Amino acid sequence: MFKNKFTLFFLLILAPYALLAGVLKGKVTDRKGEPLPYATIYIKGTTTGTTANADANYSIVLQPGTYNVLCQYIGFQQLSFNITIKGNEELVHNFSLQEQSLQMNNVVVKANAEDPAYPIIRKTIKKRKFHQDQVHAFQTSIYMKAVLRNSSMPEKILGIKIPTEEVTGAGGGGADSSKLGVLYLSEQEAEYYADGKKERTIIRGVKQSGDPKGVGISRVPPVVSFYDNNVNPLWNISERGFISPISDGAMNYYKYHYEGEFIQDGYTINKISVTPKRDYEPLFYGTIYIVDKDWAVHSLDLTLTKKSGLDLLDTLKVVQTYIPLKKDTWVIKSQVQYIQLSLIGFGINGNFLAVYDNQQVNGKIPDSMFAGKIVSSYLSEANDKDSAYWNSARIIPLEKDEVQDYHKRDSIYTLENSPGYLDSIRRRRNRFTVGDVINGGYYHATKNNKSVITTNSLLQGMVTYNNVEGLAVTPKVWYEHEVDTGKTLSAVMAIRYGFGNTHLNAISRISYLQKDRAWLSRYWETGVEGGKYIHQYNPHSSVTQLYNTIAALCYGKNFLKIYESYRAAGFFNRNFGSGLRIGLKAGFEQRIPLSNTTFYTWANNDPEKWTDNVPAPLQGQVWEQHNAVLAHISVSYRPGTRYVQYPKFKSPIRSKWPLFYAVYDKGVPGILNSKTDFDKWRFGLNDYLNMKLFGSLQYNIASGGFLNKNYVSLPDMMHIADNQLLVASPYLMSFQLAPYYLFSNTASLYGEGHVEWNLNGFLTNKVPLLRKLGWTLVAGNNTLYIDRNNYYTEAFVGIDNIGFKLFKLLRLDLVRGWDATGQVRTGFRLGINDAILTGLTGISIGNDKEKFNW
């Protein structure tokens, strides 16, 4: 008690002195008065400092004392001046920098001689590993600002004129009458710690324009280290990465030109221009400054373009400034990453600015800092800081449009989150339109969106056609009610009537979902389902109701093979949020075979051309009306999960480990006259491997079989994800040319493998047409092996990334398959982005919750 009072006493005495801090502010220009944005200003002999903003204005808070203040900008001479801070005062000092005059005193230029830049680069490369390994522990304070602006906007989109009054949506809170302005703005104040491969970011404050609950960017931009052989700016913008101009093999890719040298703080700095030897290689161009004798990076200004292999962006520029911490040790002071993008008339540019302060190298960092697998965490009050806090903590002055953006977006947020506004939006969305029937379905929400009712639409399979039911009407209704925050009661009902077989079916499912408020993706769900409905023998089939309707009416093909069943089941799903998931399900079914009843088609009316409802390859298998009691368990686990701790909840980050999964199905005989009697298992793993310059490799391998197969009916067989559609079925999960049900089996043991190599520009950058279009090659194999007399394998090669900029959503593959009978199949498959594929086929990859197969 005495100790606490003693500490408080001294804090009260020292507090007034702590509040005595002066502010040094001003502007940085060249000798012509032109602003020099993002110039570096810091205190000599320390790492304390700041960076000017885009208007070249700077501001720095200093405690009482005398300081030597330095100002530097790439390509200009460093300036310094002395200042004394006496107390709580504001001083103004403008810097006028002169362009750096370069000397070539130590250079002798001879005809056909090697450029002097090359020996400098060789020495820098030789010492690259030293500088890369020099900092094994690093900690720093970081101020980061991220800004995106639209620089141009079309008057029309797809022939539709953009209304002038829609300024906010187009240009943000800082928009002017031309609809240009700020699209995104956030500021963050953080502490960063790294020790070897362990890292931790603590975000002390975050301010996001237009969202007082916004969390900005959870992981501040990492220092882009050009001492690495492979460099990947802006949160790994490219899967391949880019070759550093001081990497081990850089001489094979770059040309260097010596521009001259200058003296700064007693160091000789060499200026070297960097250009790629060949276009369409993953290379930078620009300028790099090397410290003589230390052979360390002093500063750099390097750019990537479309010719460098950028896909989403037009240009990405990295500008860095380093300062000496001690002998032979240079640390990052500021980093700015500029981006530019143009898309269908929209121009977007932005920058991600990070200023590093109070850097410490190889100091002791407590192991507790890296405990709990937390890589980034927010203080609980991080996004509750008020304007007064940011006015004092902000080390880079805001620009005019940024001030406007904060004001306007915050006002808009208040309006759009008011009860009256939200209720008006709800009432507007509740209005019924003809479009609801055709596409999207009807939507209705109660006040505060506590309860929501939705339906399917015609394009979502409300009306279908097949040879068993004829014309079938299949309306579905979903209901969700928020019991409490994170607790949801859900129900879905499907009704189905076939005009051909005059069967009426109905099935429903009720579930309760509880999400962990403090742990994103952690939840448990339990529920029941029951009724009578139509199901496919193969739940993995690529045949959808919509596709079968088109095929049956237009081509006289009936691919859909279905049966009817009464069923009642209970289920439980649990996601632990740590990479571990489990699923349990048990229930009863009475399965009823169905036959074709109608043969109408626009293509032909010959009943003999239709195939039987029991697939031809399975005609000899057991299939009769029977009862089945079934149990199912599934487990998946991805080790090494790490987390971001937000102010209100924790969120997992996918690890680099493979995903392991296991599935076990049991047919239980004797109970409720159940005939089923089998034990079926499957174990597998899948992963994604980034091979950088050589592309990426994905694989999914599995093994399974039947431990017991005393009674296995058609729905219980091992069915592969076969496909005979022009549209590709999900990659790494299916066989693109496998005929329906031909490889369904009850084998005691089988193996299945899918592997895909996406070159991501490797090799294709040598082909002029492909590199211009930005297309990439992809190749791989899908194989099913049961025994030497029963196997199927297919190889494919394709072109990915087909499309335009952000809309490169298509892929085209040539596939060739072989089986044990010697039959060869060849075909093309058109791949579509998963979001579009889900809408067209109902197939979704990596669905977090159990899919309905009705």
Coordinates of N, CA and C in Angstrom, one line a residue, residues 30-153:
D30 N 11.4 22.2 -52.3 CA 12.7 22.4 -53.0 C 13.0 23.9 -53.1
R31 N 14.1 24.2 -53.8 CA 14.5 25.6 -53.9 C 13.5 26.5 -54.7
K32 N 12.6 25.8 -55.5 CA 11.6 26.5 -56.3 C 10.3 26.6 -55.5
G33 N 10.3 26.1 -54.3 CA 9.0 26.2 -53.6 C 8.1 25.0 -53.8
E34 N 8.5 24.0 -54.6 CA 7.6 22.9 -54.8 C 7.7 21.9 -53.6
P35 N 6.5 21.4 -53.2 CA 6.5 20.6 -52.0 C 7.2 19.2 -52.3
L36 N 7.8 18.7 -51.2 CA 8.5 17.4 -51.3 C 7.7 16.5 -50.3
P37 N 6.7 15.8 -50.8 CA 5.9 14.9 -49.9 C 6.6 13.8 -49.3
Y38 N 6.3 13.5 -48.1 CA 6.8 12.3 -47.4 C 8.3 12.4 -47.1
A39 N 8.8 13.7 -47.0 CA 10.2 13.8 -46.6 C 10.4 13.4 -45.1
T40 N 11.6 13.0 -44.8 CA 11.9 12.4 -43.4 C 12.5 13.5 -42.6
I41 N 12.0 13.7 -41.4 CA 12.5 14.6 -40.4 C 12.8 13.9 -39.1
Y42 N 14.0 13.9 -38.6 CA 14.3 13.2 -37.4 C 15.4 13.9 -36.6
I43 N 15.5 13.5 -35.3 CA 16.5 14.1 -34.4 C 17.8 13.3 -34.6
K44 N 18.9 14.0 -34.8 CA 20.2 13.4 -35.0 C 20.6 12.6 -33.8
G45 N 21.2 11.5 -34.0 CA 21.6 10.6 -32.9 C 20.6 9.8 -32.3
T46 N 19.3 9.9 -32.8 CA 18.2 9.1 -32.3 C 17.4 8.5 -33.5
T47 N 16.4 7.7 -33.2 CA 15.5 7.3 -34.2 C 14.2 8.0 -34.1
T48 N 14.1 9.0 -33.3 CA 12.9 9.8 -33.1 C 12.7 10.7 -34.3
G49 N 11.5 10.7 -34.9 CA 11.2 11.6 -36.0 C 9.8 11.4 -36.6
T50 N 9.6 12.0 -37.8 CA 8.3 11.9 -38.4 C 8.5 12.0 -39.9
T51 N 7.4 12.0 -40.6 CA 7.4 12.1 -42.1 C 6.4 13.2 -42.5
A52 N 6.8 14.0 -43.5 CA 5.8 15.0 -43.9 C 4.7 14.3 -44.6
N53 N 3.5 15.0 -44.7 CA 2.4 14.4 -45.4 C 2.5 14.6 -46.9
A54 N 1.4 14.3 -47.7 CA 1.4 14.5 -49.1 C 1.6 15.9 -49.5
D55 N 1.2 16.9 -48.7 CA 1.3 18.3 -49.0 C 2.7 18.8 -48.5
A56 N 3.5 17.9 -47.9 CA 4.8 18.2 -47.4 C 4.8 19.0 -46.1
N57 N 3.7 19.0 -45.4 CA 3.7 19.6 -44.1 C 4.1 18.5 -43.0
Y58 N 4.8 19.0 -42.0 CA 5.3 18.0 -41.0 C 5.0 18.6 -39.6
S59 N 5.0 17.8 -38.6 CA 4.8 18.2 -37.2 C 5.4 17.2 -36.3
I60 N 6.2 17.6 -35.3 CA 6.8 16.7 -34.4 C 6.8 17.3 -33.0
V61 N 6.4 16.4 -32.0 CA 6.3 16.8 -30.6 C 7.7 16.5 -29.9
L62 N 8.2 17.6 -29.2 CA 9.5 17.4 -28.6 C 9.4 17.9 -27.1
Q63 N 10.1 17.1 -26.2 CA 10.2 17.5 -24.8 C 11.2 18.7 -24.7
P64 N 11.2 19.5 -23.6 CA 12.1 20.5 -23.5 C 13.6 20.0 -23.6
G65 N 14.4 20.8 -24.4 CA 15.8 20.4 -24.6 C 16.3 21.0 -25.9
T66 N 17.5 20.8 -26.2 CA 18.2 21.3 -27.4 C 18.4 20.1 -28.4
Y67 N 18.0 20.3 -29.7 CA 18.1 19.2 -30.6 C 18.7 19.7 -31.9
N68 N 19.3 18.7 -32.6 CA 19.8 18.9 -34.0 C 18.8 18.2 -34.9
V69 N 18.0 18.9 -35.6 CA 16.9 18.3 -36.4 C 17.4 18.1 -37.9
L70 N 17.3 16.9 -38.4 CA 17.7 16.6 -39.8 C 16.5 16.4 -40.7
C71 N 16.6 16.9 -41.9 CA 15.6 16.7 -42.9 C 16.2 16.1 -44.2
Q72 N 15.7 15.0 -44.7 CA 16.2 14.5 -45.9 C 15.1 14.0 -46.8
Y73 N 15.4 14.0 -48.1 CA 14.5 13.5 -49.1 C 15.3 12.9 -50.3
I74 N 14.8 11.8 -50.8 CA 15.6 11.1 -51.8 C 15.9 12.0 -53.0
G75 N 17.2 12.2 -53.3 CA 17.6 13.0 -54.5 C 17.9 14.4 -54.1
F76 N 17.8 14.8 -52.8 CA 18.1 16.1 -52.3 C 19.1 16.1 -51.2
Q77 N 19.8 17.2 -51.0 CA 20.8 17.3 -49.9 C 20.1 17.4 -48.6
Q78 N 20.7 16.7 -47.6 CA 20.2 16.7 -46.2 C 20.5 18.1 -45.6
L79 N 19.5 18.6 -44.9 CA 19.6 19.8 -44.1 C 19.4 19.6 -42.6
S80 N 20.1 20.4 -41.8 CA 19.9 20.3 -40.4 C 19.9 21.7 -39.8
F81 N 19.3 21.8 -38.6 CA 19.3 23.0 -37.8 C 19.1 22.7 -36.4
N82 N 19.6 23.6 -35.5 CA 19.5 23.4 -34.1 C 18.3 24.1 -33.5
I83 N 17.6 23.5 -32.6 CA 16.4 24.1 -32.0 C 16.4 23.8 -30.5
T84 N 15.9 24.8 -29.7 CA 15.8 24.6 -28.3 C 14.3 24.7 -27.9
I85 N 13.8 23.7 -27.3 CA 12.4 23.7 -26.8 C 12.4 24.1 -25.3
K86 N 11.7 25.1 -24.9 CA 11.7 25.6 -23.5 C 10.5 25.1 -22.8
G87 N 9.5 24.8 -23.4 CA 8.3 24.4 -22.7 C 7.1 24.1 -23.7
N88 N 5.9 24.4 -23.3 CA 4.7 24.2 -24.1 C 4.6 25.3 -25.1
E89 N 5.3 25.1 -26.3 CA 5.3 26.2 -27.3 C 5.2 25.6 -28.7
E90 N 4.9 26.4 -29.7 CA 4.8 25.9 -31.1 C 5.8 26.7 -31.9
L91 N 6.7 26.0 -32.5 CA 7.7 26.7 -33.4 C 7.6 26.2 -34.8
V92 N 7.9 27.1 -35.7 CA 7.7 26.8 -37.2 C 9.1 26.9 -37.8
H93 N 9.4 25.9 -38.6 CA 10.7 25.9 -39.4 C 10.4 25.2 -40.7
N94 N 10.6 25.9 -41.8 CA 10.4 25.4 -43.1 C 11.8 25.0 -43.7
F95 N 11.8 23.8 -44.3 CA 13.0 23.3 -44.9 C 12.9 23.6 -46.5
S96 N 14.0 24.1 -47.0 CA 14.1 24.3 -48.4 C 15.4 23.5 -48.9
L97 N 15.1 22.4 -49.5 CA 16.2 21.4 -49.9 C 16.7 21.7 -51.3
Q98 N 18.0 21.5 -51.4 CA 18.6 21.7 -52.7 C 18.9 20.3 -53.3
E99 N 18.7 20.2 -54.6 CA 18.9 18.9 -55.3 C 20.3 18.4 -55.0
Q100 N 20.4 17.1 -54.8 CA 21.7 16.5 -54.5 C 22.7 16.6 -55.6
S101 N 23.8 17.3 -55.4 CA 24.9 17.3 -56.4 C 25.7 16.0 -56.2
L102 N 26.0 15.3 -57.3 CA 26.7 14.1 -57.2 C 28.1 14.2 -57.7
Q103 N 29.0 13.6 -57.0 CA 30.4 13.6 -57.3 C 30.8 12.2 -57.9
M104 N 31.8 12.3 -58.8 CA 32.3 11.0 -59.4 C 33.8 11.0 -59.2
N105 N 34.3 11.4 -58.0 CA 35.7 11.6 -57.7 C 36.5 10.3 -57.9
N106 N 35.9 9.2 -57.4 CA 36.7 7.9 -57.4 C 36.4 7.1 -58.6
V107 N 35.8 7.6 -59.6 CA 35.4 6.8 -60.8 C 36.3 7.2 -62.0
V108 N 36.9 6.2 -62.6 CA 37.6 6.4 -63.9 C 36.8 5.8 -65.0
V109 N 36.3 6.5 -65.9 CA 35.5 6.0 -67.0 C 36.4 5.7 -68.2
K110 N 36.4 4.4 -68.7 CA 37.1 4.0 -69.8 C 36.2 3.4 -70.9
A111 N 36.6 3.5 -72.1 CA 35.8 2.9 -73.2 C 35.6 1.4 -72.9
N112 N 34.3 0.9 -73.1 CA 34.0 -0.5 -73.0 C 34.2 -1.0 -71.6
A113 N 34.5 -0.1 -70.6 CA 34.7 -0.6 -69.2 C 33.4 -0.9 -68.5
E114 N 33.5 -1.7 -67.5 CA 32.3 -2.0 -66.8 C 31.8 -0.8 -66.0
D115 N 30.5 -0.6 -65.9 CA 29.9 0.5 -65.2 C 30.3 0.3 -63.7
P116 N 30.7 1.5 -63.1 CA 31.2 1.4 -61.7 C 30.1 0.9 -60.7
A117 N 28.8 0.9 -61.2 CA 27.8 0.4 -60.3 C 28.0 -1.1 -59.9
Y118 N 28.5 -1.9 -60.9 CA 28.5 -3.3 -60.7 C 29.4 -3.8 -59.5
P119 N 30.6 -3.2 -59.4 CA 31.4 -3.7 -58.2 C 30.7 -3.3 -56.9
I120 N 30.0 -2.1 -56.9 CA 29.2 -1.7 -55.7 C 28.1 -2.7 -55.4
I121 N 27.4 -3.1 -56.4 CA 26.3 -4.0 -56.2 C 26.8 -5.4 -55.8
R122 N 27.9 -5.8 -56.4 CA 28.5 -7.1 -56.0 C 28.9 -7.1 -54.5
K123 N 29.5 -6.1 -54.0 CA 29.8 -6.0 -52.6 C 28.6 -6.0 -51.7
T124 N 27.5 -5.3 -52.2 CA 26.3 -5.2 -51.5 C 25.6 -6.6 -51.4
I125 N 25.6 -7.3 -52.6 CA 25.1 -8.7 -52.6 C 25.9 -9.6 -51.7
K126 N 27.2 -9.4 -51.7 CA 28.0 -10.3 -50.8 C 27.7 -10.1 -49.3
K127 N 27.3 -8.9 -49.0 CA 27.0 -8.6 -47.6 C 25.4 -8.6 -47.3
R128 N 24.7 -9.1 -48.3 CA 23.2 -9.1 -48.2 C 22.8 -10.0 -47.0
K129 N 23.4 -11.2 -46.9 CA 23.0 -12.2 -45.9 C 23.4 -11.6 -44.5
F130 N 24.5 -10.9 -44.4 CA 24.9 -10.3 -43.1 C 23.8 -9.3 -42.7
H131 N 23.3 -8.4 -43.5 CA 22.3 -7.5 -43.1 C 21.0 -8.2 -42.9
Q132 N 20.7 -9.2 -43.7 CA 19.4 -9.9 -43.5 C 19.4 -10.6 -42.1
D133 N 20.5 -11.2 -41.7 CA 20.6 -11.9 -40.4 C 21.0 -11.0 -39.2
Q134 N 21.4 -9.8 -39.6 CA 21.9 -8.9 -38.5 C 20.9 -8.6 -37.5
V135 N 19.7 -8.4 -37.9 CA 18.6 -8.0 -37.0 C 17.8 -9.3 -36.7
H136 N 18.1 -9.9 -35.5 CA 17.3 -11.1 -35.2 C 16.2 -10.7 -34.2
A137 N 16.3 -9.6 -33.6 CA 15.3 -9.1 -32.7 C 15.1 -7.6 -33.0
F138 N 13.8 -7.2 -33.1 CA 13.5 -5.8 -33.6 C 12.2 -5.3 -32.9
Q139 N 12.2 -4.1 -32.4 CA 11.0 -3.5 -31.9 C 11.0 -2.1 -32.2
T140 N 9.8 -1.6 -32.5 CA 9.6 -0.2 -32.9 C 8.2 0.3 -32.7
S141 N 8.0 1.6 -32.6 CA 6.7 2.2 -32.6 C 6.4 2.5 -34.1
I142 N 5.1 2.4 -34.4 CA 4.7 2.7 -35.8 C 3.5 3.5 -35.9
Y143 N 3.5 4.5 -36.7 CA 2.3 5.3 -37.1 C 2.0 5.0 -38.5
M144 N 0.8 4.5 -38.8 CA 0.5 4.2 -40.2 C -0.8 4.9 -40.6
K145 N -0.8 5.3 -41.9 CA -2.0 5.9 -42.4 C -2.2 5.3 -43.8
A146 N -3.4 4.8 -44.0 CA -3.8 4.2 -45.3 C -4.9 5.1 -46.0
V147 N -4.6 5.5 -47.2 CA -5.6 6.3 -47.9 C -5.8 5.8 -49.3
L148 N -7.0 5.7 -49.8 CA -7.3 5.4 -51.1 C -8.2 6.5 -51.7
R149 N -7.9 7.0 -52.9 CA -8.7 8.0 -53.5 C -9.1 7.6 -54.9
N150 N -10.3 8.1 -55.4 CA -10.6 7.9 -56.8 C -10.1 9.1 -57.6
S151 N -9.3 8.9 -58.6 CA -8.7 10.0 -59.3 C -9.5 10.3 -60.6
S152 N -10.3 9.4 -61.0 CA -11.1 9.7 -62.2 C -12.4 8.8 -62.1
M153 N -13.4 9.3 -62.8 CA -14.7 8.5 -62.8 C -15.4 8.7 -64.1

